[in-house]
Amino acid sequence: MSGRIERTETTARPVRLGKGERIADWADGRLGINTLAKSQMRKIFPDHWSFMFGEICLYSFIILILTGTYLTLFFDPSMTEVTYDGSYVPLKGILMTRAYESTVDISMEVRGGLLIRQIHHWAALVFVAGMLVHMMRVFFTGAFRKPRELNWTFGWTLLFLGIITGLTGYSLPDDMLSGTGIRFAQGAILATPVIGTYLSFFLFGGEFPGDDIIPRLYPIHILLLPGIMLGLVVVHLILVFYHKHTQFAGPGKTEKNVVGAPLLPVYIAKAGGFFFLVFGVLAIMGGLATINPVWLMGPYRPDLVSTGAQPDWYLGFSEGLIRVMPGWEINAWGHTLNLGVFIPFALFPLILLAIGVYPFIESWVKGDRREHHIADRPRNAPVRTGLGVAWLALFGVLMVGGGNDLWVTHFHLSINAVTWFVRIGAFVVPALAFIVTHRICLGLQSRDHEKVLHGRETGTIRRLPHGEYVEIHERLPQAELYRLTAHEQPRPYEIGPVVDANGVTRKVRASERIRARLARAMYGPKAQVPKATPEEYLAVRRGEGDHH
């Protein structure tokens, strides 16, 4: 038998180390793995269903890398024109680019190629959707507050890069749909003042469609953007590990601890099972739900466009901006500025930027420099929640605009009616969504206030001796009382007296006035319902009489 023999100090009996133990001992002596494992493998992670959205993003990204690596073995990013002579009979004899031909070959001739293609595409859609939902969870619960502002920025950058990566990815097959998308992007680039023409010629290698766009998009899609995203994902996870996970308020949960399950073995086992669950669902979707059937759309031709051409869902709102924008133009000094394209093209990143910079605006308005590890309930931050819902409402309205032709053909509507609905709704619907959400949050806060003071309604009616009928209320357990009252209600920032005791007028900067107004709107009396105090609770308990 092989193996190193050591003697212990107490028994002096030989102890035979296994091969795995010898490898671990060798690695620990050079890398300090044992020390690191002891400190980190028992790290605690809180348990809540909403935390799974981040894991869905991570697992979808891993699946994208795996399936994308397989597809690169067979895809040819060339715009060289060839005559198709493959196994798909309806396309035989048709002139197409080598990029399109190799995509059809992957779908028709490569073993498992179509399945991998569809898993890859579905994973891309789920990846971006997961990032959006994950960011909304972080936004609505206030998990972006100190010390996680930088991690929020990394997550927002990942969302933006994910959208751009998706655009470059579905443009590669050079079919009718993806070619229409590239034409859309080229038109938006041309609308850029002064440098639009130069940018277009640089990217496309000449007049549209040029000969270089697919070969240039290919390394950007498979190397540059995924490499940046992989680095951001690693840094994002390191910061999550370092800062620890947020948790919802509850007994024993404070800003200085984490209540949950250890990383090893509980969390690792759950995470592993969830990864295969996500992979399995995506595999089922890839096997049963057809997506992007390029062989039906045919190769791209600049003089053709198909009705019902829609981008992937995450670009629907940018498409909606373009479709409903009036065709305004400014002609001056021999140049034309196409506002009907340039304004939506500029608004596309600005709408995303609004959600990206919000944490820094809230931190400035609130003036809070403390660390926060307890997540908010959305109802306890009515203005923030209302703004988030308004942003999503705008997203939804513009999605309708992006698919206006499908709404018209499927529901037999007027294209003008849909267009004007989106134009007006882009301003009205977000405002209504904010007002309704704000009122709902205040109503939920009022209900929590009543539950804390009077308990939970039981549905049991009792008649008192003097004839009055009352409903019996059940007192809430201490854990529930703590959960409903653990949140903070900050006082809004105030400028203070402008004139001091000596009658000297103090100069107030415009930024201070703006901050004070925003603070009153976000944290003033109309923005929150005061939570129940211990004094109110005790007073109600003493005066309840026969109500219990």
PDB file of N, CA, C and O in Angstrom, residues 376-445:
ATOM      1  N   ASP A 376     -35.516  46.827   3.146  1.00  0.00           N
ATOM      2  CA  ASP A 376     -36.805  47.484   3.370  1.00  0.00           C
ATOM      3  C   ASP A 376     -37.938  46.643   2.800  1.00  0.00           C
ATOM      4  O   ASP A 376     -37.762  45.922   1.816  1.00  0.00           O
ATOM      5  N   ARG A 377     -39.105  46.791   3.425  1.00  0.00           N
ATOM      6  CA  ARG A 377     -40.325  46.317   2.761  1.00  0.00           C
ATOM      7  C   ARG A 377     -40.748  47.429   1.810  1.00  0.00           C
ATOM      8  O   ARG A 377     -40.751  48.607   2.189  1.00  0.00           O
ATOM      9  N   PRO A 378     -41.083  47.122   0.567  1.00  0.00           N
ATOM     10  CA  PRO A 378     -41.395  48.179  -0.406  1.00  0.00           C
ATOM     11  C   PRO A 378     -42.446  49.165   0.080  1.00  0.00           C
ATOM     12  O   PRO A 378     -42.379  50.356  -0.238  1.00  0.00           O
ATOM     13  N   ARG A 379     -43.407  48.713   0.852  1.00  0.00           N
ATOM     14  CA  ARG A 379     -44.459  49.611   1.320  1.00  0.00           C
ATOM     15  C   ARG A 379     -43.926  50.703   2.250  1.00  0.00           C
ATOM     16  O   ARG A 379     -44.552  51.757   2.384  1.00  0.00           O
ATOM     17  N   ASN A 380     -42.794  50.441   2.885  1.00  0.00           N
ATOM     18  CA  ASN A 380     -42.242  51.416   3.824  1.00  0.00           C
ATOM     19  C   ASN A 380     -41.387  52.474   3.144  1.00  0.00           C
ATOM     20  O   ASN A 380     -40.830  53.346   3.823  1.00  0.00           O
ATOM     21  N   ALA A 381     -41.254  52.403   1.827  1.00  0.00           N
ATOM     22  CA  ALA A 381     -40.581  53.446   1.045  1.00  0.00           C
ATOM     23  C   ALA A 381     -41.494  53.793  -0.131  1.00  0.00           C
ATOM     24  O   ALA A 381     -41.204  53.451  -1.280  1.00  0.00           O
ATOM     25  N   PRO A 382     -42.615  54.478   0.135  1.00  0.00           N
ATOM     26  CA  PRO A 382     -43.640  54.675  -0.905  1.00  0.00           C
ATOM     27  C   PRO A 382     -43.142  55.422  -2.134  1.00  0.00           C
ATOM     28  O   PRO A 382     -43.505  55.064  -3.259  1.00  0.00           O
ATOM     29  N   VAL A 383     -42.322  56.455  -1.947  1.00  0.00           N
ATOM     30  CA  VAL A 383     -41.868  57.239  -3.100  1.00  0.00           C
ATOM     31  C   VAL A 383     -40.935  56.404  -3.965  1.00  0.00           C
ATOM     32  O   VAL A 383     -41.055  56.371  -5.199  1.00  0.00           O
ATOM     33  N   ARG A 384     -39.984  55.718  -3.331  1.00  0.00           N
ATOM     34  CA  ARG A 384     -39.071  54.865  -4.091  1.00  0.00           C
ATOM     35  C   ARG A 384     -39.839  53.778  -4.837  1.00  0.00           C
ATOM     36  O   ARG A 384     -39.592  53.531  -6.026  1.00  0.00           O
ATOM     37  N   THR A 385     -40.784  53.141  -4.166  1.00  0.00           N
ATOM     38  CA  THR A 385     -41.568  52.093  -4.797  1.00  0.00           C
ATOM     39  C   THR A 385     -42.395  52.649  -5.949  1.00  0.00           C
ATOM     40  O   THR A 385     -42.492  52.036  -7.019  1.00  0.00           O
ATOM     41  N   GLY A 386     -42.989  53.824  -5.743  1.00  0.00           N
ATOM     42  CA  GLY A 386     -43.766  54.450  -6.804  1.00  0.00           C
ATOM     43  C   GLY A 386     -42.922  54.789  -8.013  1.00  0.00           C
ATOM     44  O   GLY A 386     -43.348  54.590  -9.161  1.00  0.00           O
ATOM     45  N   LEU A 387     -41.708  55.279  -7.786  1.00  0.00           N
ATOM     46  CA  LEU A 387     -40.818  55.598  -8.903  1.00  0.00           C
ATOM     47  C   LEU A 387     -40.419  54.334  -9.670  1.00  0.00           C
ATOM     48  O   LEU A 387     -40.342  54.342 -10.904  1.00  0.00           O
ATOM     49  N   GLY A 388     -40.161  53.246  -8.938  1.00  0.00           N
ATOM     50  CA  GLY A 388     -39.813  51.991  -9.602  1.00  0.00           C
ATOM     51  C   GLY A 388     -40.950  51.466 -10.455  1.00  0.00           C
ATOM     52  O   GLY A 388     -40.738  51.023 -11.598  1.00  0.00           O
ATOM     53  N   VAL A 389     -42.175  51.526  -9.928  1.00  0.00           N
ATOM     54  CA  VAL A 389     -43.331  51.055 -10.697  1.00  0.00           C
ATOM     55  C   VAL A 389     -43.573  51.970 -11.893  1.00  0.00           C
ATOM     56  O   VAL A 389     -43.932  51.508 -12.983  1.00  0.00           O
ATOM     57  N   ALA A 390     -43.370  53.284 -11.718  1.00  0.00           N
ATOM     58  CA  ALA A 390     -43.529  54.215 -12.840  1.00  0.00           C
ATOM     59  C   ALA A 390     -42.528  53.912 -13.948  1.00  0.00           C
ATOM     60  O   ALA A 390     -42.865  53.960 -15.143  1.00  0.00           O
ATOM     61  N   TRP A 391     -41.290  53.586 -13.570  1.00  0.00           N
ATOM     62  CA  TRP A 391     -40.277  53.235 -14.564  1.00  0.00           C
ATOM     63  C   TRP A 391     -40.680  51.976 -15.321  1.00  0.00           C
ATOM     64  O   TRP A 391     -40.563  51.905 -16.547  1.00  0.00           O
ATOM     65  N   LEU A 392     -41.184  50.972 -14.600  1.00  0.00           N
ATOM     66  CA  LEU A 392     -41.639  49.747 -15.253  1.00  0.00           C
ATOM     67  C   LEU A 392     -42.864  50.006 -16.131  1.00  0.00           C
ATOM     68  O   LEU A 392     -43.020  49.380 -17.192  1.00  0.00           O
ATOM     69  N   ALA A 393     -43.739  50.919 -15.695  1.00  0.00           N
ATOM     70  CA  ALA A 393     -44.913  51.255 -16.500  1.00  0.00           C
ATOM     71  C   ALA A 393     -44.493  51.901 -17.819  1.00  0.00           C
ATOM     72  O   ALA A 393     -45.046  51.598 -18.881  1.00  0.00           O
ATOM     73  N   LEU A 394     -43.504  52.809 -17.758  1.00  0.00           N
ATOM     74  CA  LEU A 394     -42.982  53.410 -18.985  1.00  0.00           C
ATOM     75  C   LEU A 394     -42.389  52.335 -19.889  1.00  0.00           C
ATOM     76  O   LEU A 394     -42.602  52.348 -21.115  1.00  0.00           O
ATOM     77  N   PHE A 395     -41.666  51.415 -19.302  1.00  0.00           N
ATOM     78  CA  PHE A 395     -41.087  50.304 -20.054  1.00  0.00           C
ATOM     79  C   PHE A 395     -42.192  49.526 -20.769  1.00  0.00           C
ATOM     80  O   PHE A 395     -42.083  49.189 -21.955  1.00  0.00           O
ATOM     81  N   GLY A 396     -43.279  49.239 -20.047  1.00  0.00           N
ATOM     82  CA  GLY A 396     -44.377  48.473 -20.636  1.00  0.00           C
ATOM     83  C   GLY A 396     -45.080  49.220 -21.754  1.00  0.00           C
ATOM     84  O   GLY A 396     -45.419  48.621 -22.791  1.00  0.00           O
ATOM     85  N   VAL A 397     -45.307  50.521 -21.580  1.00  0.00           N
ATOM     86  CA  VAL A 397     -45.972  51.302 -22.625  1.00  0.00           C
ATOM     87  C   VAL A 397     -45.130  51.327 -23.895  1.00  0.00           C
ATOM     88  O   VAL A 397     -45.636  51.166 -25.008  1.00  0.00           O
ATOM     89  N   LEU A 398     -43.817  51.516 -23.735  1.00  0.00           N
ATOM     90  CA  LEU A 398     -42.946  51.557 -24.908  1.00  0.00           C
ATOM     91  C   LEU A 398     -42.825  50.183 -25.563  1.00  0.00           C
ATOM     92  O   LEU A 398     -42.601  50.087 -26.774  1.00  0.00           O
ATOM     93  N   MET A 399     -42.980  49.121 -24.773  1.00  0.00           N
ATOM     94  CA  MET A 399     -43.006  47.782 -25.366  1.00  0.00           C
ATOM     95  C   MET A 399     -44.215  47.628 -26.290  1.00  0.00           C
ATOM     96  O   MET A 399     -44.130  46.982 -27.348  1.00  0.00           O
ATOM     97  N   VAL A 400     -45.342  48.220 -25.883  1.00  0.00           N
ATOM     98  CA  VAL A 400     -46.516  48.203 -26.760  1.00  0.00           C
ATOM     99  C   VAL A 400     -46.202  48.928 -28.061  1.00  0.00           C
ATOM    100  O   VAL A 400     -46.561  48.476 -29.152  1.00  0.00           O
ATOM    101  N   GLY A 401     -45.505  50.071 -27.956  1.00  0.00           N
ATOM    102  CA  GLY A 401     -45.123  50.795 -29.165  1.00  0.00           C
ATOM    103  C   GLY A 401     -44.176  49.998 -30.043  1.00  0.00           C
ATOM    104  O   GLY A 401     -44.252  50.059 -31.274  1.00  0.00           O
ATOM    105  N   GLY A 402     -43.274  49.242 -29.421  1.00  0.00           N
ATOM    106  CA  GLY A 402     -42.336  48.440 -30.194  1.00  0.00           C
ATOM    107  C   GLY A 402     -43.003  47.324 -30.975  1.00  0.00           C
ATOM    108  O   GLY A 402     -42.467  46.856 -31.990  1.00  0.00           O
ATOM    109  N   GLY A 403     -44.169  46.885 -30.527  1.00  0.00           N
ATOM    110  CA  GLY A 403     -44.907  45.838 -31.232  1.00  0.00           C
ATOM    111  C   GLY A 403     -46.218  46.342 -31.787  1.00  0.00           C
ATOM    112  O   GLY A 403     -47.201  45.587 -31.834  1.00  0.00           O
ATOM    113  N   ASN A 404     -46.246  47.613 -32.192  1.00  0.00           N
ATOM    114  CA  ASN A 404     -47.524  48.208 -32.621  1.00  0.00           C
ATOM    115  C   ASN A 404     -48.144  47.477 -33.812  1.00  0.00           C
ATOM    116  O   ASN A 404     -49.364  47.350 -33.904  1.00  0.00           O
ATOM    117  N   ASP A 405     -47.320  46.963 -34.727  1.00  0.00           N
ATOM    118  CA  ASP A 405     -47.891  46.259 -35.874  1.00  0.00           C
ATOM    119  C   ASP A 405     -48.559  44.958 -35.455  1.00  0.00           C
ATOM    120  O   ASP A 405     -49.585  44.570 -36.028  1.00  0.00           O
ATOM    121  N   LEU A 406     -48.001  44.281 -34.455  1.00  0.00           N
ATOM    122  CA  LEU A 406     -48.625  43.043 -33.987  1.00  0.00           C
ATOM    123  C   LEU A 406     -49.927  43.325 -33.232  1.00  0.00           C
ATOM    124  O   LEU A 406     -50.896  42.562 -33.347  1.00  0.00           O
ATOM    125  N   TRP A 407     -49.954  44.407 -32.450  1.00  0.00           N
ATOM    126  CA  TRP A 407     -51.206  44.789 -31.779  1.00  0.00           C
ATOM    127  C   TRP A 407     -52.288  45.091 -32.821  1.00  0.00           C
ATOM    128  O   TRP A 407     -53.459  44.738 -32.643  1.00  0.00           O
ATOM    129  N   VAL A 408     -51.894  45.732 -33.891  1.00  0.00           N
ATOM    130  CA  VAL A 408     -52.860  46.104 -34.928  1.00  0.00           C
ATOM    131  C   VAL A 408     -53.401  44.868 -35.638  1.00  0.00           C
ATOM    132  O   VAL A 408     -54.618  44.712 -35.822  1.00  0.00           O
ATOM    133  N   THR A 409     -52.511  43.964 -36.040  1.00  0.00           N
ATOM    134  CA  THR A 409     -52.942  42.803 -36.826  1.00  0.00           C
ATOM    135  C   THR A 409     -53.664  41.765 -35.969  1.00  0.00           C
ATOM    136  O   THR A 409     -54.585  41.095 -36.459  1.00  0.00           O
ATOM    137  N   HIS A 410     -53.273  41.606 -34.707  1.00  0.00           N
ATOM    138  CA  HIS A 410     -53.874  40.567 -33.870  1.00  0.00           C
ATOM    139  C   HIS A 410     -55.188  41.021 -33.224  1.00  0.00           C
ATOM    140  O   HIS A 410     -56.065  40.192 -32.961  1.00  0.00           O
ATOM    141  N   PHE A 411     -55.308  42.316 -32.942  1.00  0.00           N
ATOM    142  CA  PHE A 411     -56.513  42.802 -32.260  1.00  0.00           C
ATOM    143  C   PHE A 411     -57.345  43.735 -33.144  1.00  0.00           C
ATOM    144  O   PHE A 411     -58.286  44.363 -32.660  1.00  0.00           O
ATOM    145  N   HIS A 412     -56.991  43.814 -34.426  1.00  0.00           N
ATOM    146  CA  HIS A 412     -57.762  44.580 -35.404  1.00  0.00           C
ATOM    147  C   HIS A 412     -57.962  46.026 -34.941  1.00  0.00           C
ATOM    148  O   HIS A 412     -59.085  46.547 -34.920  1.00  0.00           O
ATOM    149  N   LEU A 413     -56.855  46.663 -34.584  1.00  0.00           N
ATOM    150  CA  LEU A 413     -56.871  48.046 -34.130  1.00  0.00           C
ATOM    151  C   LEU A 413     -56.315  48.952 -35.212  1.00  0.00           C
ATOM    152  O   LEU A 413     -55.736  48.502 -36.211  1.00  0.00           O
ATOM    153  N   SER A 414     -56.465  50.227 -34.993  1.00  0.00           N
ATOM    154  CA  SER A 414     -55.905  51.227 -35.898  1.00  0.00           C
ATOM    155  C   SER A 414     -54.466  51.515 -35.507  1.00  0.00           C
ATOM    156  O   SER A 414     -54.163  51.710 -34.321  1.00  0.00           O
ATOM    157  N   ILE A 415     -53.556  51.557 -36.481  1.00  0.00           N
ATOM    158  CA  ILE A 415     -52.165  51.850 -36.190  1.00  0.00           C
ATOM    159  C   ILE A 415     -52.019  53.251 -35.597  1.00  0.00           C
ATOM    160  O   ILE A 415     -51.177  53.497 -34.729  1.00  0.00           O
ATOM    161  N   ASN A 416     -52.863  54.183 -36.053  1.00  0.00           N
ATOM    162  CA  ASN A 416     -52.819  55.530 -35.491  1.00  0.00           C
ATOM    163  C   ASN A 416     -53.284  55.544 -34.040  1.00  0.00           C
ATOM    164  O   ASN A 416     -52.729  56.281 -33.214  1.00  0.00           O
ATOM    165  N   ALA A 417     -54.296  54.739 -33.732  1.00  0.00           N
ATOM    166  CA  ALA A 417     -54.790  54.688 -32.356  1.00  0.00           C
ATOM    167  C   ALA A 417     -53.721  54.136 -31.421  1.00  0.00           C
ATOM    168  O   ALA A 417     -53.509  54.661 -30.307  1.00  0.00           O
ATOM    169  N   VAL A 418     -53.030  53.077 -31.844  1.00  0.00           N
ATOM    170  CA  VAL A 418     -51.973  52.510 -31.013  1.00  0.00           C
ATOM    171  C   VAL A 418     -50.827  53.504 -30.845  1.00  0.00           C
ATOM    172  O   VAL A 418     -50.285  53.685 -29.750  1.00  0.00           O
ATOM    173  N   THR A 419     -50.472  54.179 -31.945  1.00  0.00           N
ATOM    174  CA  THR A 419     -49.374  55.147 -31.883  1.00  0.00           C
ATOM    175  C   THR A 419     -49.694  56.277 -30.921  1.00  0.00           C
ATOM    176  O   THR A 419     -48.852  56.655 -30.089  1.00  0.00           O
ATOM    177  N   TRP A 420     -50.901  56.828 -31.001  1.00  0.00           N
ATOM    178  CA  TRP A 420     -51.245  57.928 -30.105  1.00  0.00           C
ATOM    179  C   TRP A 420     -51.424  57.460 -28.667  1.00  0.00           C
ATOM    180  O   TRP A 420     -51.154  58.216 -27.723  1.00  0.00           O
ATOM    181  N   PHE A 421     -51.876  56.222 -28.487  1.00  0.00           N
ATOM    182  CA  PHE A 421     -51.948  55.693 -27.124  1.00  0.00           C
ATOM    183  C   PHE A 421     -50.564  55.656 -26.490  1.00  0.00           C
ATOM    184  O   PHE A 421     -50.387  56.042 -25.329  1.00  0.00           O
ATOM    185  N   VAL A 422     -49.564  55.206 -27.245  1.00  0.00           N
ATOM    186  CA  VAL A 422     -48.209  55.130 -26.711  1.00  0.00           C
ATOM    187  C   VAL A 422     -47.642  56.527 -26.487  1.00  0.00           C
ATOM    188  O   VAL A 422     -46.996  56.793 -25.463  1.00  0.00           O
ATOM    189  N   ARG A 423     -47.881  57.450 -27.423  1.00  0.00           N
ATOM    190  CA  ARG A 423     -47.367  58.802 -27.266  1.00  0.00           C
ATOM    191  C   ARG A 423     -47.914  59.478 -26.008  1.00  0.00           C
ATOM    192  O   ARG A 423     -47.166  60.113 -25.257  1.00  0.00           O
ATOM    193  N   ILE A 424     -49.208  59.345 -25.793  1.00  0.00           N
ATOM    194  CA  ILE A 424     -49.818  59.951 -24.607  1.00  0.00           C
ATOM    195  C   ILE A 424     -49.519  59.125 -23.368  1.00  0.00           C
ATOM    196  O   ILE A 424     -49.197  59.656 -22.296  1.00  0.00           O
ATOM    197  N   GLY A 425     -49.594  57.797 -23.521  1.00  0.00           N
ATOM    198  CA  GLY A 425     -49.374  56.924 -22.369  1.00  0.00           C
ATOM    199  C   GLY A 425     -47.975  57.004 -21.804  1.00  0.00           C
ATOM    200  O   GLY A 425     -47.763  56.774 -20.616  1.00  0.00           O
ATOM    201  N   ALA A 426     -46.985  57.337 -22.648  1.00  0.00           N
ATOM    202  CA  ALA A 426     -45.609  57.449 -22.161  1.00  0.00           C
ATOM    203  C   ALA A 426     -45.479  58.523 -21.092  1.00  0.00           C
ATOM    204  O   ALA A 426     -44.563  58.473 -20.262  1.00  0.00           O
ATOM    205  N   PHE A 427     -46.380  59.494 -21.088  1.00  0.00           N
ATOM    206  CA  PHE A 427     -46.367  60.543 -20.062  1.00  0.00           C
ATOM    207  C   PHE A 427     -47.408  60.292 -18.973  1.00  0.00           C
ATOM    208  O   PHE A 427     -47.146  60.532 -17.791  1.00  0.00           O
ATOM    209  N   VAL A 428     -48.582  59.790 -19.362  1.00  0.00           N
ATOM    210  CA  VAL A 428     -49.690  59.675 -18.422  1.00  0.00           C
ATOM    211  C   VAL A 428     -49.592  58.407 -17.578  1.00  0.00           C
ATOM    212  O   VAL A 428     -49.776  58.449 -16.350  1.00  0.00           O
ATOM    213  N   VAL A 429     -49.307  57.273 -18.213  1.00  0.00           N
ATOM    214  CA  VAL A 429     -49.323  55.993 -17.495  1.00  0.00           C
ATOM    215  C   VAL A 429     -48.296  55.950 -16.360  1.00  0.00           C
ATOM    216  O   VAL A 429     -48.634  55.527 -15.237  1.00  0.00           O
ATOM    217  N   PRO A 430     -47.025  56.369 -16.563  1.00  0.00           N
ATOM    218  CA  PRO A 430     -46.086  56.363 -15.433  1.00  0.00           C
ATOM    219  C   PRO A 430     -46.547  57.249 -14.276  1.00  0.00           C
ATOM    220  O   PRO A 430     -46.370  56.884 -13.099  1.00  0.00           O
ATOM    221  N   ALA A 431     -47.134  58.423 -14.600  1.00  0.00           N
ATOM    222  CA  ALA A 431     -47.614  59.306 -13.529  1.00  0.00           C
ATOM    223  C   ALA A 431     -48.746  58.637 -12.747  1.00  0.00           C
ATOM    224  O   ALA A 431     -48.768  58.672 -11.500  1.00  0.00           O
ATOM    225  N   LEU A 432     -49.689  58.013 -13.458  1.00  0.00           N
ATOM    226  CA  LEU A 432     -50.778  57.306 -12.774  1.00  0.00           C
ATOM    227  C   LEU A 432     -50.247  56.127 -11.968  1.00  0.00           C
ATOM    228  O   LEU A 432     -50.717  55.867 -10.842  1.00  0.00           O
ATOM    229  N   ALA A 433     -49.268  55.410 -12.536  1.00  0.00           N
ATOM    230  CA  ALA A 433     -48.690  54.271 -11.818  1.00  0.00           C
ATOM    231  C   ALA A 433     -48.034  54.732 -10.518  1.00  0.00           C
ATOM    232  O   ALA A 433     -48.159  54.068  -9.480  1.00  0.00           O
ATOM    233  N   PHE A 434     -47.338  55.865 -10.564  1.00  0.00           N
ATOM    234  CA  PHE A 434     -46.716  56.386  -9.343  1.00  0.00           C
ATOM    235  C   PHE A 434     -47.765  56.744  -8.293  1.00  0.00           C
ATOM    236  O   PHE A 434     -47.632  56.372  -7.117  1.00  0.00           O
ATOM    237  N   ILE A 435     -48.818  57.468  -8.715  1.00  0.00           N
ATOM    238  CA  ILE A 435     -49.844  57.898  -7.758  1.00  0.00           C
ATOM    239  C   ILE A 435     -50.543  56.697  -7.138  1.00  0.00           C
ATOM    240  O   ILE A 435     -50.721  56.621  -5.904  1.00  0.00           O
ATOM    241  N   VAL A 436     -50.940  55.740  -7.971  1.00  0.00           N
ATOM    242  CA  VAL A 436     -51.658  54.561  -7.451  1.00  0.00           C
ATOM    243  C   VAL A 436     -50.758  53.745  -6.530  1.00  0.00           C
ATOM    244  O   VAL A 436     -51.179  53.320  -5.437  1.00  0.00           O
ATOM    245  N   THR A 437     -49.503  53.528  -6.932  1.00  0.00           N
ATOM    246  CA  THR A 437     -48.579  52.752  -6.097  1.00  0.00           C
ATOM    247  C   THR A 437     -48.311  53.453  -4.782  1.00  0.00           C
ATOM    248  O   THR A 437     -48.271  52.813  -3.714  1.00  0.00           O
ATOM    249  N   HIS A 438     -48.139  54.764  -4.827  1.00  0.00           N
ATOM    250  CA  HIS A 438     -47.899  55.531  -3.601  1.00  0.00           C
ATOM    251  C   HIS A 438     -49.076  55.406  -2.644  1.00  0.00           C
ATOM    252  O   HIS A 438     -48.892  55.194  -1.432  1.00  0.00           O
ATOM    253  N   ARG A 439     -50.286  55.502  -3.171  1.00  0.00           N
ATOM    254  CA  ARG A 439     -51.478  55.381  -2.313  1.00  0.00           C
ATOM    255  C   ARG A 439     -51.616  53.966  -1.756  1.00  0.00           C
ATOM    256  O   ARG A 439     -52.008  53.782  -0.598  1.00  0.00           O
ATOM    257  N   ILE A 440     -51.301  52.968  -2.565  1.00  0.00           N
ATOM    258  CA  ILE A 440     -51.365  51.584  -2.076  1.00  0.00           C
ATOM    259  C   ILE A 440     -50.373  51.378  -0.931  1.00  0.00           C
ATOM    260  O   ILE A 440     -50.697  50.746   0.082  1.00  0.00           O
ATOM    261  N   CYS A 441     -49.146  51.905  -1.102  1.00  0.00           N
ATOM    262  CA  CYS A 441     -48.136  51.769  -0.044  1.00  0.00           C
ATOM    263  C   CYS A 441     -48.593  52.438   1.242  1.00  0.00           C
ATOM    264  O   CYS A 441     -48.420  51.886   2.347  1.00  0.00           O
ATOM    265  N   LEU A 442     -49.182  53.647   1.137  1.00  0.00           N
ATOM    266  CA  LEU A 442     -49.675  54.322   2.333  1.00  0.00           C
ATOM    267  C   LEU A 442     -50.819  53.530   2.973  1.00  0.00           C
ATOM    268  O   LEU A 442     -50.929  53.450   4.199  1.00  0.00           O
ATOM    269  N   GLY A 443     -51.672  52.943   2.122  1.00  0.00           N
ATOM    270  CA  GLY A 443     -52.753  52.125   2.664  1.00  0.00           C
ATOM    271  C   GLY A 443     -52.225  50.893   3.399  1.00  0.00           C
ATOM    272  O   GLY A 443     -52.740  50.527   4.464  1.00  0.00           O
ATOM    273  N   LEU A 444     -51.194  50.259   2.850  1.00  0.00           N
ATOM    274  CA  LEU A 444     -50.598  49.108   3.518  1.00  0.00           C
ATOM    275  C   LEU A 444     -49.912  49.520   4.811  1.00  0.00           C
ATOM    276  O   LEU A 444     -49.939  48.777   5.806  1.00  0.00           O
ATOM    277  N   GLN A 445     -49.297  50.692   4.824  1.00  0.00           N
ATOM    278  CA  GLN A 445     -48.695  51.188   6.065  1.00  0.00           C
ATOM    279  C   GLN A 445     -49.772  51.425   7.126  1.00  0.00           C
ATOM    280  O   GLN A 445     -49.571  51.091   8.306  1.00  0.00           O
TER     281      GLN A 445
END
